[in-house]
PDB file of N, CA, C and O in Angstrom:
ATOM      1  N   MET A 746      82.187-104.421 -73.088  1.00 57.00           N
ATOM      2  CA  MET A 746      82.435-104.627 -71.785  1.00 57.00           C
ATOM      3  C   MET A 746      83.158-105.952 -71.997  1.00 57.00           C
ATOM      4  O   MET A 746      82.727-106.949 -72.930  1.00 57.00           O
ATOM      5  N   PRO A 747      83.874-106.548 -71.205  1.00 64.00           N
ATOM      6  CA  PRO A 747      84.419-107.692 -71.488  1.00 64.00           C
ATOM      7  C   PRO A 747      83.782-109.225 -71.342  1.00 64.00           C
ATOM      8  O   PRO A 747      84.044-110.073 -71.995  1.00 64.00           O
ATOM      9  N   ASP A 748      82.807-109.035 -70.404  1.00 69.00           N
ATOM     10  CA  ASP A 748      81.887-110.148 -70.034  1.00 69.00           C
ATOM     11  C   ASP A 748      80.369-109.797 -70.236  1.00 69.00           C
ATOM     12  O   ASP A 748      79.555-110.740 -70.032  1.00 69.00           O
ATOM     13  N   HIS A 749      80.106-108.660 -70.687  1.00 72.00           N
ATOM     14  CA  HIS A 749      78.385-108.603 -70.915  1.00 72.00           C
ATOM     15  C   HIS A 749      78.088-107.580 -71.851  1.00 72.00           C
ATOM     16  O   HIS A 749      79.104-106.623 -72.240  1.00 72.00           O
ATOM     17  N   VAL A 750      77.127-107.169 -72.350  1.00 78.00           N
ATOM     18  CA  VAL A 750      76.725-106.200 -73.556  1.00 78.00           C
ATOM     19  C   VAL A 750      75.457-105.384 -72.779  1.00 78.00           C
ATOM     20  O   VAL A 750      74.562-105.787 -72.214  1.00 78.00           O
ATOM     21  N   HIS A 751      75.617-104.229 -72.854  1.00 79.00           N
ATOM     22  CA  HIS A 751      74.400-103.371 -72.668  1.00 79.00           C
ATOM     23  C   HIS A 751      74.109-102.721 -74.107  1.00 79.00           C
ATOM     24  O   HIS A 751      74.825-102.396 -74.939  1.00 79.00           O
ATOM     25  N   MET A 752      72.768-103.054 -74.397  1.00 83.00           N
ATOM     26  CA  MET A 752      72.020-102.322 -75.633  1.00 83.00           C
ATOM     27  C   MET A 752      71.065-101.601 -75.459  1.00 83.00           C
ATOM     28  O   MET A 752      70.357-102.112 -74.595  1.00 83.00           O
ATOM     29  N   MET A 753      70.703-100.600 -76.067  1.00 83.00           N
ATOM     30  CA  MET A 753      69.441 -99.775 -75.760  1.00 83.00           C
ATOM     31  C   MET A 753      68.807 -99.623 -77.062  1.00 83.00           C
ATOM     32  O   MET A 753      69.549 -99.212 -78.095  1.00 83.00           O
ATOM     33  N   ILE A 754      67.613-100.405 -77.490  1.00 85.00           N
ATOM     34  CA  ILE A 754      66.921-100.696 -78.425  1.00 85.00           C
ATOM     35  C   ILE A 754      65.646-100.297 -78.624  1.00 85.00           C
ATOM     36  O   ILE A 754      65.047-100.392 -77.604  1.00 85.00           O
ATOM     37  N   SER A 755      65.095 -99.796 -79.461  1.00 86.00           N
ATOM     38  CA  SER A 755      63.353 -99.722 -79.658  1.00 86.00           C
ATOM     39  C   SER A 755      62.897-100.841 -80.371  1.00 86.00           C
ATOM     40  O   SER A 755      63.399-100.814 -81.473  1.00 86.00           O
ATOM     41  N   ILE A 756      61.870-101.331 -79.950  1.00 88.00           N
ATOM     42  CA  ILE A 756      61.177-102.465 -80.242  1.00 88.00           C
ATOM     43  C   ILE A 756      59.979-102.038 -80.646  1.00 88.00           C
ATOM     44  O   ILE A 756      59.034-101.792 -79.592  1.00 88.00           O
ATOM     45  N   PRO A 757      59.554-102.195 -81.740  1.00 89.00           N
ATOM     46  CA  PRO A 757      58.254-101.914 -82.330  1.00 89.00           C
ATOM     47  C   PRO A 757      57.129-102.620 -81.509  1.00 89.00           C
ATOM     48  O   PRO A 757      57.494-103.905 -81.291  1.00 89.00           O
ATOM     49  N   PRO A 758      55.876-102.386 -81.155  1.00 89.00           N
ATOM     50  CA  PRO A 758      54.903-102.987 -80.092  1.00 89.00           C
ATOM     51  C   PRO A 758      54.444-104.348 -80.648  1.00 89.00           C
ATOM     52  O   PRO A 758      53.996-105.307 -80.383  1.00 89.00           O
ATOM     53  N   LYS A 759      54.684-104.438 -82.184  1.00 94.00           N
ATOM     54  CA  LYS A 759      54.206-105.677 -82.760  1.00 94.00           C
ATOM     55  C   LYS A 759      55.070-106.814 -82.503  1.00 94.00           C
ATOM     56  O   LYS A 759      54.637-108.166 -82.968  1.00 94.00           O
ATOM     57  N   TYR A 760      56.404-106.718 -82.195  1.00 93.00           N
ATOM     58  CA  TYR A 760      57.252-107.765 -81.730  1.00 93.00           C
ATOM     59  C   TYR A 760      57.276-108.100 -80.272  1.00 93.00           C
ATOM     60  O   TYR A 760      57.357-107.098 -79.419  1.00 93.00           O
ATOM     61  N   ALA A 761      57.243-109.314 -79.894  1.00 93.00           N
ATOM     62  CA  ALA A 761      57.781-109.387 -78.594  1.00 93.00           C
ATOM     63  C   ALA A 761      59.025-109.378 -78.009  1.00 93.00           C
ATOM     64  O   ALA A 761      59.909-109.556 -79.131  1.00 93.00           O
ATOM     65  N   VAL A 762      59.353-108.833 -76.952  1.00 90.00           N
ATOM     66  CA  VAL A 762      60.736-108.709 -76.725  1.00 90.00           C
ATOM     67  C   VAL A 762      61.693-109.978 -76.641  1.00 90.00           C
ATOM     68  O   VAL A 762      62.732-109.930 -77.267  1.00 90.00           O
ATOM     69  N   SER A 763      60.985-110.789 -76.316  1.00 90.00           N
ATOM     70  CA  SER A 763      61.830-112.377 -76.245  1.00 90.00           C
ATOM     71  C   SER A 763      61.999-112.592 -77.690  1.00 90.00           C
ATOM     72  O   SER A 763      63.039-113.210 -77.823  1.00 90.00           O
ATOM     73  N   GLN A 764      61.203-112.385 -78.442  1.00 93.00           N
ATOM     74  CA  GLN A 764      61.429-112.640 -80.180  1.00 93.00           C
ATOM     75  C   GLN A 764      62.717-111.767 -80.614  1.00 93.00           C
ATOM     76  O   GLN A 764      63.519-112.458 -81.263  1.00 93.00           O
ATOM     77  N   VAL A 765      62.657-110.607 -80.104  1.00 93.00           N
ATOM     78  CA  VAL A 765      63.866-109.802 -80.762  1.00 93.00           C
ATOM     79  C   VAL A 765      65.187-110.052 -80.160  1.00 93.00           C
ATOM     80  O   VAL A 765      66.313-110.126 -80.778  1.00 93.00           O
ATOM     81  N   ILE A 766      64.971-110.309 -78.861  1.00 89.00           N
ATOM     82  CA  ILE A 766      66.240-110.521 -78.162  1.00 89.00           C
ATOM     83  C   ILE A 766      66.970-112.096 -78.576  1.00 89.00           C
ATOM     84  O   ILE A 766      67.839-112.202 -78.842  1.00 89.00           O
ATOM     85  N   GLY A 767      66.015-113.139 -78.976  1.00 89.00           N
ATOM     86  CA  GLY A 767      66.355-114.246 -79.553  1.00 89.00           C
ATOM     87  C   GLY A 767      66.648-114.304 -80.675  1.00 89.00           C
ATOM     88  O   GLY A 767      67.702-115.011 -81.131  1.00 89.00           O
ATOM     89  N   TYR A 768      66.387-113.338 -81.610  1.00 92.00           N
ATOM     90  CA  TYR A 768      66.901-112.754 -82.798  1.00 92.00           C
ATOM     91  C   TYR A 768      68.139-112.373 -82.810  1.00 92.00           C
ATOM     92  O   TYR A 768      69.346-112.946 -83.634  1.00 92.00           O
ATOM     93  N   ILE A 769      68.423-111.599 -81.972  1.00 91.00           N
ATOM     94  CA  ILE A 769      69.676-110.766 -81.843  1.00 91.00           C
ATOM     95  C   ILE A 769      70.848-111.948 -81.490  1.00 91.00           C
ATOM     96  O   ILE A 769      72.030-111.829 -81.958  1.00 91.00           O
ATOM     97  N   LYS A 770      70.380-112.497 -80.322  1.00 87.00           N
ATOM     98  CA  LYS A 770      71.359-113.628 -79.798  1.00 87.00           C
ATOM     99  C   LYS A 770      71.842-114.758 -80.613  1.00 87.00           C
ATOM    100  O   LYS A 770      72.908-114.805 -80.871  1.00 87.00           O
ATOM    101  N   GLY A 771      70.597-114.945 -81.437  1.00 88.00           N
ATOM    102  CA  GLY A 771      71.102-116.161 -82.470  1.00 88.00           C
ATOM    103  C   GLY A 771      71.649-115.582 -83.753  1.00 88.00           C
ATOM    104  O   GLY A 771      72.811-116.288 -84.001  1.00 88.00           O
ATOM    105  N   LYS A 772      71.418-114.474 -84.111  1.00 90.00           N
ATOM    106  CA  LYS A 772      72.321-114.197 -85.284  1.00 90.00           C
ATOM    107  C   LYS A 772      73.660-113.704 -84.919  1.00 90.00           C
ATOM    108  O   LYS A 772      74.547-113.955 -85.745  1.00 90.00           O
ATOM    109  N   SER A 773      73.678-113.043 -83.790  1.00 87.00           N
ATOM    110  CA  SER A 773      75.268-112.612 -83.630  1.00 87.00           C
ATOM    111  C   SER A 773      76.202-113.891 -83.143  1.00 87.00           C
ATOM    112  O   SER A 773      77.219-113.980 -83.475  1.00 87.00           O
ATOM    113  N   ALA A 774      75.368-115.005 -82.445  1.00 85.00           N
ATOM    114  CA  ALA A 774      76.166-115.956 -82.068  1.00 85.00           C
ATOM    115  C   ALA A 774      76.758-116.595 -83.346  1.00 85.00           C
ATOM    116  O   ALA A 774      77.887-117.122 -83.198  1.00 85.00           O
ATOM    117  N   ILE A 775      75.839-116.921 -84.353  1.00 84.00           N
ATOM    118  CA  ILE A 775      76.388-117.416 -85.425  1.00 84.00           C
ATOM    119  C   ILE A 775      77.282-116.686 -86.352  1.00 84.00           C
ATOM    120  O   ILE A 775      78.182-117.238 -86.729  1.00 84.00           O
ATOM    121  N   HIS A 776      76.983-115.700 -86.411  1.00 86.00           N
ATOM    122  CA  HIS A 776      78.111-114.573 -87.091  1.00 86.00           C
ATOM    123  C   HIS A 776      79.660-114.794 -86.295  1.00 86.00           C
ATOM    124  O   HIS A 776      80.330-114.937 -86.969  1.00 86.00           O
ATOM    125  N   LEU A 777      79.544-114.639 -84.872  1.00 82.00           N
ATOM    126  CA  LEU A 777      80.810-114.782 -84.111  1.00 82.00           C
ATOM    127  C   LEU A 777      81.385-115.931 -84.529  1.00 82.00           C
ATOM    128  O   LEU A 777      82.743-116.181 -84.520  1.00 82.00           O
ATOM    129  N   ALA A 778      80.539-117.202 -84.329  1.00 80.00           N
ATOM    130  CA  ALA A 778      81.066-118.476 -84.605  1.00 80.00           C
ATOM    131  C   ALA A 778      81.857-118.614 -85.889  1.00 80.00           C
ATOM    132  O   ALA A 778      82.897-119.035 -86.295  1.00 80.00           O
ATOM    133  N   ARG A 779      81.333-118.027 -86.905  1.00 81.00           N
ATOM    134  CA  ARG A 779      81.776-118.042 -88.226  1.00 81.00           C
ATOM    135  C   ARG A 779      83.225-117.362 -88.518  1.00 81.00           C
ATOM    136  O   ARG A 779      83.991-117.591 -89.147  1.00 81.00           O
ATOM    137  N   VAL A 780      83.093-116.005 -87.790  1.00 82.00           N
ATOM    138  CA  VAL A 780      84.209-115.383 -87.950  1.00 82.00           C
ATOM    139  C   VAL A 780      85.390-115.681 -87.332  1.00 82.00           C
ATOM    140  O   VAL A 780      86.256-115.776 -87.592  1.00 82.00           O
ATOM    141  N   TYR A 781      85.091-115.884 -85.728  1.00 77.00           N
ATOM    142  CA  TYR A 781      86.272-116.076 -85.126  1.00 77.00           C
ATOM    143  C   TYR A 781      86.345-117.600 -84.486  1.00 77.00           C
ATOM    144  O   TYR A 781      87.507-118.127 -84.063  1.00 77.00           O
ATOM    145  N   GLY A 782      85.493-118.621 -84.866  1.00 73.00           N
ATOM    146  CA  GLY A 782      85.668-120.120 -84.717  1.00 73.00           C
ATOM    147  C   GLY A 782      86.083-120.699 -85.734  1.00 73.00           C
ATOM    148  O   GLY A 782      86.822-120.209 -87.055  1.00 73.00           O
ATOM    149  N   GLU A 783      86.391-122.169 -85.687  1.00 66.00           N
ATOM    150  CA  GLU A 783      86.949-122.855 -86.473  1.00 66.00           C
ATOM    151  C   GLU A 783      85.814-123.158 -87.797  1.00 66.00           C
ATOM    152  O   GLU A 783      84.610-123.512 -87.256  1.00 66.00           O
ATOM    153  N   ARG A 784      86.148-122.679 -88.640  1.00 59.00           N
ATOM    154  CA  ARG A 784      85.217-122.662 -89.813  1.00 59.00           C
ATOM    155  C   ARG A 784      84.635-124.238 -90.391  1.00 59.00           C
ATOM    156  O   ARG A 784      84.015-124.277 -91.101  1.00 59.00           O
ATOM    157  N   LYS A 785      85.369-125.335 -89.888  1.00 56.00           N
ATOM    158  CA  LYS A 785      85.200-126.463 -90.117  1.00 56.00           C
ATOM    159  C   LYS A 785      84.138-127.146 -89.380  1.00 56.00           C
ATOM    160  O   LYS A 785      83.503-128.128 -89.899  1.00 56.00           O
ATOM    161  N   ARG A 786      83.694-126.622 -88.317  1.00 59.00           N
ATOM    162  CA  ARG A 786      82.718-127.150 -87.399  1.00 59.00           C
ATOM    163  C   ARG A 786      81.350-126.337 -87.679  1.00 59.00           C
ATOM    164  O   ARG A 786      81.316-125.118 -88.113  1.00 59.00           O
ATOM    165  N   ASN A 787      80.170-126.931 -87.126  1.00 59.00           N
ATOM    166  CA  ASN A 787      78.975-126.697 -87.443  1.00 59.00           C
ATOM    167  C   ASN A 787      78.749-126.085 -85.921  1.00 59.00           C
ATOM    168  O   ASN A 787      77.590-125.316 -86.254  1.00 59.00           O
ATOM    169  N   PHE A 788      79.190-125.939 -84.843  1.00 58.00           N
ATOM    170  CA  PHE A 788      78.827-125.413 -83.675  1.00 58.00           C
ATOM    171  C   PHE A 788      77.427-125.710 -83.017  1.00 58.00           C
ATOM    172  O   PHE A 788      76.935-125.126 -82.087  1.00 58.00           O
ATOM    173  N   VAL A 789      77.326-126.943 -83.312  1.00 62.00           N
ATOM    174  CA  VAL A 789      75.465-127.515 -82.897  1.00 62.00           C
ATOM    175  C   VAL A 789      75.933-127.778 -81.549  1.00 62.00           C
ATOM    176  O   VAL A 789      76.872-128.766 -81.003  1.00 62.00           O
ATOM    177  N   GLY A 790      75.155-127.341 -80.597  1.00 63.00           N
ATOM    178  CA  GLY A 790      75.145-127.733 -79.382  1.00 63.00           C
ATOM    179  C   GLY A 790      76.021-126.797 -78.344  1.00 63.00           C
ATOM    180  O   GLY A 790      76.195-127.002 -77.159  1.00 63.00           O
ATOM    181  N   GLN A 791      76.585-125.803 -78.971  1.00 66.00           N
ATOM    182  CA  GLN A 791      77.469-124.888 -78.195  1.00 66.00           C
ATOM    183  C   GLN A 791      76.751-123.793 -78.015  1.00 66.00           C
ATOM    184  O   GLN A 791      75.864-123.247 -78.505  1.00 66.00           O
ATOM    185  N   HIS A 792      76.987-123.019 -76.860  1.00 71.00           N
ATOM    186  CA  HIS A 792      76.531-121.884 -76.283  1.00 71.00           C
ATOM    187  C   HIS A 792      77.253-120.488 -76.380  1.00 71.00           C
ATOM    188  O   HIS A 792      78.474-120.608 -75.776  1.00 71.00           O
ATOM    189  N   PHE A 793      76.705-119.240 -76.851  1.00 74.00           N
ATOM    190  CA  PHE A 793      77.864-118.221 -76.826  1.00 74.00           C
ATOM    191  C   PHE A 793      76.810-117.184 -75.856  1.00 74.00           C
ATOM    192  O   PHE A 793      77.942-116.697 -74.917  1.00 74.00           O
ATOM    193  N   TRP A 794      76.096-117.172 -75.639  1.00 78.00           N
ATOM    194  CA  TRP A 794      75.358-116.111 -74.784  1.00 78.00           C
ATOM    195  C   TRP A 794      74.845-116.801 -73.479  1.00 78.00           C
ATOM    196  O   TRP A 794      74.424-118.161 -73.790  1.00 78.00           O
ATOM    197  N   ALA A 795      74.620-116.215 -72.482  1.00 75.00           N
ATOM    198  CA  ALA A 795      74.063-116.660 -71.189  1.00 75.00           C
ATOM    199  C   ALA A 795      72.273-116.906 -71.459  1.00 75.00           C
ATOM    200  O   ALA A 795      71.812-116.285 -72.524  1.00 75.00           O
ATOM    201  N   ARG A 796      71.786-117.706 -70.896  1.00 77.00           N
ATOM    202  CA  ARG A 796      70.338-118.082 -71.171  1.00 77.00           C
ATOM    203  C   ARG A 796      69.415-116.993 -70.629  1.00 77.00           C
ATOM    204  O   ARG A 796      68.534-116.592 -71.732  1.00 77.00           O
ATOM    205  N   GLY A 797      69.691-115.937 -70.071  1.00 77.00           N
ATOM    206  CA  GLY A 797      68.621-114.832 -69.660  1.00 77.00           C
ATOM    207  C   GLY A 797      69.192-113.811 -70.299  1.00 77.00           C
ATOM    208  O   GLY A 797      69.852-113.659 -70.657  1.00 77.00           O
ATOM    209  N   TYR A 798      68.211-112.705 -69.824  1.00 79.00           N
ATOM    210  CA  TYR A 798      68.482-111.323 -70.295  1.00 79.00           C
ATOM    211  C   TYR A 798      67.789-110.298 -69.383  1.00 79.00           C
ATOM    212  O   TYR A 798      66.591-110.828 -68.727  1.00 79.00           O
ATOM    213  N   PHE A 799      68.173-109.332 -69.069  1.00 79.00           N
ATOM    214  CA  PHE A 799      67.114-108.097 -68.591  1.00 79.00           C
ATOM    215  C   PHE A 799      66.650-107.141 -69.418  1.00 79.00           C
ATOM    216  O   PHE A 799      67.329-106.646 -70.260  1.00 79.00           O
ATOM    217  N   VAL A 800      65.297-106.478 -69.252  1.00 79.00           N
ATOM    218  CA  VAL A 800      64.886-105.735 -69.850  1.00 79.00           C
ATOM    219  C   VAL A 800      63.951-104.717 -69.141  1.00 79.00           C
ATOM    220  O   VAL A 800      63.388-105.063 -68.363  1.00 79.00           O
ATOM    221  N   SER A 801      64.037-103.522 -69.313  1.00 76.00           N
ATOM    222  CA  SER A 801      63.455-102.400 -68.759  1.00 76.00           C
ATOM    223  C   SER A 801      62.901-101.387 -69.641  1.00 76.00           C
ATOM    224  O   SER A 801      63.625-101.574 -70.854  1.00 76.00           O
ATOM    225  N   THR A 802      61.758-100.569 -69.448  1.00 78.00           N
ATOM    226  CA  THR A 802      61.296 -99.533 -70.350  1.00 78.00           C
ATOM    227  C   THR A 802      62.157 -98.539 -69.876  1.00 78.00           C
ATOM    228  O   THR A 802      62.717 -98.251 -68.786  1.00 78.00           O
ATOM    229  N   VAL A 803      62.346 -97.494 -70.644  1.00 76.00           N
ATOM    230  CA  VAL A 803      62.929 -96.386 -70.723  1.00 76.00           C
ATOM    231  C   VAL A 803      62.150 -95.035 -70.134  1.00 76.00           C
ATOM    232  O   VAL A 803      62.400 -94.172 -69.284  1.00 76.00           O
ATOM    233  N   GLY A 804      60.976 -94.898 -70.960  1.00 74.00           N
ATOM    234  CA  GLY A 804      60.278 -93.793 -70.422  1.00 74.00           C
ATOM    235  C   GLY A 804      60.904 -92.344 -70.857  1.00 74.00           C
ATOM    236  O   GLY A 804      61.528 -92.069 -71.798  1.00 74.00           O
ATOM    237  N   ARG A 805      60.672 -91.580 -69.946  1.00 72.00           N
ATOM    238  CA  ARG A 805      61.438 -90.124 -69.971  1.00 72.00           C
ATOM    239  C   ARG A 805      62.954 -90.107 -69.709  1.00 72.00           C
ATOM    240  O   ARG A 805      63.330 -88.843 -70.199  1.00 72.00           O
ATOM    241  N   ASP A 806      63.491 -90.940 -69.137  1.00 78.00           N
ATOM    242  CA  ASP A 806      64.561 -90.867 -68.807  1.00 78.00           C
ATOM    243  C   ASP A 806      65.744 -91.639 -69.773  1.00 78.00           C
ATOM    244  O   ASP A 806      66.685 -92.061 -69.496  1.00 78.00           O
ATOM    245  N   GLU A 807      65.594 -91.491 -70.991  1.00 79.00           N
ATOM    246  CA  GLU A 807      66.333 -91.925 -71.979  1.00 79.00           C
ATOM    247  C   GLU A 807      68.066 -91.584 -71.920  1.00 79.00           C
ATOM    248  O   GLU A 807      68.592 -92.131 -72.155  1.00 79.00           O
ATOM    249  N   ALA A 808      68.004 -90.054 -71.485  1.00 82.00           N
ATOM    250  CA  ALA A 808      69.109 -89.643 -71.654  1.00 82.00           C
ATOM    251  C   ALA A 808      70.122 -90.312 -70.377  1.00 82.00           C
ATOM    252  O   ALA A 808      71.045 -90.352 -70.600  1.00 82.00           O
ATOM    253  N   VAL A 809      69.432 -90.449 -69.548  1.00 80.00           N
ATOM    254  CA  VAL A 809      69.982 -91.018 -68.225  1.00 80.00           C
ATOM    255  C   VAL A 809      70.432 -92.187 -68.543  1.00 80.00           C
ATOM    256  O   VAL A 809      71.510 -92.675 -67.952  1.00 80.00           O
ATOM    257  N   ILE A 810      69.534 -93.042 -69.108  1.00 79.00           N
ATOM    258  CA  ILE A 810      69.952 -94.625 -69.345  1.00 79.00           C
ATOM    259  C   ILE A 810      71.012 -94.375 -70.204  1.00 79.00           C
ATOM    260  O   ILE A 810      71.991 -95.278 -70.148  1.00 79.00           O
ATOM    261  N   ARG A 811      71.300 -93.582 -71.251  1.00 79.00           N
ATOM    262  CA  ARG A 811      72.445 -93.708 -72.285  1.00 79.00           C
ATOM    263  C   ARG A 811      73.475 -93.159 -71.560  1.00 79.00           C
ATOM    264  O   ARG A 811      74.577 -93.831 -71.898  1.00 79.00           O
ATOM    265  N   GLU A 812      73.398 -92.507 -70.786  1.00 82.00           N
ATOM    266  CA  GLU A 812      74.707 -91.989 -70.005  1.00 82.00           C
ATOM    267  C   GLU A 812      75.313 -93.351 -68.924  1.00 82.00           C
ATOM    268  O   GLU A 812      76.379 -93.175 -68.994  1.00 82.00           O
ATOM    269  N   TYR A 813      74.399 -93.744 -68.317  1.00 79.00           N
ATOM    270  CA  TYR A 813      74.673 -94.897 -67.601  1.00 79.00           C
ATOM    271  C   TYR A 813      75.349 -95.775 -68.428  1.00 79.00           C
ATOM    272  O   TYR A 813      76.445 -96.627 -67.985  1.00 79.00           O
ATOM    273  N   ILE A 814      74.917 -96.347 -69.478  1.00 78.00           N
ATOM    274  CA  ILE A 814      75.603 -97.407 -70.321  1.00 78.00           C
ATOM    275  C   ILE A 814      76.993 -96.812 -70.959  1.00 78.00           C
ATOM    276  O   ILE A 814      78.113 -97.587 -70.686  1.00 78.00           O
ATOM    277  N   ARG A 815      77.127 -95.641 -71.373  1.00 79.00           N
ATOM    278  CA  ARG A 815      78.451 -95.092 -71.554  1.00 79.00           C
ATOM    279  C   ARG A 815      79.545 -95.169 -70.359  1.00 79.00           C
ATOM    280  O   ARG A 815      80.607 -95.324 -70.523  1.00 79.00           O
ATOM    281  N   LYS A 816      78.896 -94.943 -69.314  1.00 80.00           N
ATOM    282  CA  LYS A 816      79.903 -94.729 -68.176  1.00 80.00           C
ATOM    283  C   LYS A 816      80.062 -96.250 -67.425  1.00 80.00           C
ATOM    284  O   LYS A 816      80.891 -96.409 -66.562  1.00 80.00           O
ATOM    285  N   GLN A 817      79.343 -97.252 -67.774  1.00 77.00           N
ATOM    286  CA  GLN A 817      79.486 -98.570 -67.257  1.00 77.00           C
ATOM    287  C   GLN A 817      80.698 -98.925 -67.026  1.00 77.00           C
ATOM    288  O   GLN A 817      81.378 -99.477 -66.082  1.00 77.00           O
ATOM    289  N   GLU A 818      81.597 -99.237 -68.144  1.00 72.00           N
ATOM    290  CA  GLU A 818      82.835 -99.881 -68.174  1.00 72.00           C
ATOM    291  C   GLU A 818      83.715 -99.094 -66.965  1.00 72.00           C
ATOM    292  O   GLU A 818      84.445 -99.969 -66.248  1.00 72.00           O
ATOM    293  N   ALA A 819      83.755 -97.685 -67.149  1.00 77.00           N
ATOM    294  CA  ALA A 819      84.553 -96.985 -66.118  1.00 77.00           C
ATOM    295  C   ALA A 819      84.224 -97.378 -64.541  1.00 77.00           C
ATOM    296  O   ALA A 819      85.060 -97.690 -63.847  1.00 77.00           O
ATOM    297  N   GLU A 820      83.141 -97.411 -64.437  1.00 74.00           N
ATOM    298  CA  GLU A 820      82.442 -97.734 -63.096  1.00 74.00           C
ATOM    299  C   GLU A 820      82.789 -99.199 -63.007  1.00 74.00           C
ATOM    300  O   GLU A 820      82.972 -99.353 -61.592  1.00 74.00           O
ATOM    301  N   ASP A 821      82.557-100.215 -63.615  1.00 72.00           N
ATOM    302  CA  ASP A 821      82.919-101.336 -63.225  1.00 72.00           C
ATOM    303  C   ASP A 821      84.193-101.671 -62.870  1.00 72.00           C
ATOM    304  O   ASP A 821      84.634-102.206 -62.009  1.00 72.00           O
ATOM    305  N   THR A 822      85.400-100.864 -63.797  1.00 73.00           N
ATOM    306  CA  THR A 822      86.788-101.005 -63.218  1.00 73.00           C
ATOM    307  C   THR A 822      86.880-100.396 -62.028  1.00 73.00           C
ATOM    308  O   THR A 822      88.027-100.810 -61.225  1.00 73.00           O
ATOM    309  N   ARG A 823      86.371 -99.192 -61.533  1.00 74.00           N
ATOM    310  CA  ARG A 823      86.608 -98.574 -60.333  1.00 74.00           C
ATOM    311  C   ARG A 823      86.202 -99.656 -59.131  1.00 74.00           C
ATOM    312  O   ARG A 823      87.248 -99.590 -58.255  1.00 74.00           O
ATOM    313  N   LEU A 824      85.198-100.234 -59.362  1.00 72.00           N
ATOM    314  CA  LEU A 824      84.651-101.298 -58.542  1.00 72.00           C
ATOM    315  C   LEU A 824      85.675-102.550 -58.468  1.00 72.00           C
ATOM    316  O   LEU A 824      85.832-102.627 -57.058  1.00 72.00           O
ATOM    317  N   ASP A 825      86.172-102.855 -59.306  1.00 70.00           N
ATOM    318  CA  ASP A 825      87.098-103.874 -59.279  1.00 70.00           C
ATOM    319  C   ASP A 825      88.207-103.268 -58.366  1.00 70.00           C
ATOM    320  O   ASP A 825      88.946-104.097 -57.698  1.00 70.00           O
ATOM    321  N   GLN A 826      88.692-102.269 -58.775  1.00 73.00           N
ATOM    322  CA  GLN A 826      90.025-101.668 -58.055  1.00 73.00           C
ATOM    323  C   GLN A 826      89.730-101.636 -56.413  1.00 73.00           C
ATOM    324  O   GLN A 826      90.441-101.808 -55.760  1.00 73.00           O
ATOM    325  N   MET A 827      88.519-101.309 -56.074  1.00 73.00           N
ATOM    326  CA  MET A 827      88.017-101.043 -54.740  1.00 73.00           C
ATOM    327  C   MET A 827      88.212-102.550 -53.981  1.00 73.00           C
ATOM    328  O   MET A 827      88.720-102.428 -52.938  1.00 73.00           O
ATOM    329  N   ASN A 828      87.621-103.395 -54.804  1.00 71.00           N
ATOM    330  CA  ASN A 828      87.488-104.696 -54.226  1.00 71.00           C
ATOM    331  C   ASN A 828      88.956-105.490 -54.119  1.00 71.00           C
ATOM    332  O   ASN A 828      89.178-106.362 -53.283  1.00 71.00           O
ATOM    333  N   MET A 829      90.091-104.841 -54.692  1.00 70.00           N
ATOM    334  CA  MET A 829      91.264-105.169 -54.551  1.00 70.00           C
ATOM    335  C   MET A 829      91.611-105.305 -53.074  1.00 70.00           C
ATOM    336  O   MET A 829      92.512-106.070 -52.510  1.00 70.00           O
ATOM    337  N   TRP A 830      91.126-104.337 -52.343  1.00 68.00           N
ATOM    338  CA  TRP A 830      91.839-103.844 -51.222  1.00 68.00           C
ATOM    339  C   TRP A 830      91.025-104.405 -49.915  1.00 68.00           C
ATOM    340  O   TRP A 830      91.375-104.386 -48.776  1.00 68.00           O
ATOM    341  N   ARG A 831      90.317-105.526 -50.141  1.00 61.00           N
ATOM    342  CA  ARG A 831      89.406-105.908 -49.295  1.00 61.00           C
ATOM    343  C   ARG A 831      89.790-107.342 -48.735  1.00 61.00           C
ATOM    344  O   ARG A 831      90.646-108.221 -49.441  1.00 61.00           O
TER     345      ARG A 831
END
């Protein structure tokens, strides 16, 4: 997606969700800054990710959630096109 990320991950019970999300956001932001940013800068004080996140449990509906994530980009495009006529 151009402005957000959907991920379906399994987190072992011994890790806090906030700890895992913080790790993913931190490591990915550092990597992207190094690969696509100016290599001469340290990037201290800059932000790549939004501050919050949304988490939900999947339970028995894992296939439904996976399908939702797959179709999300097409659905967002469809809604954007519908809003053009308002």
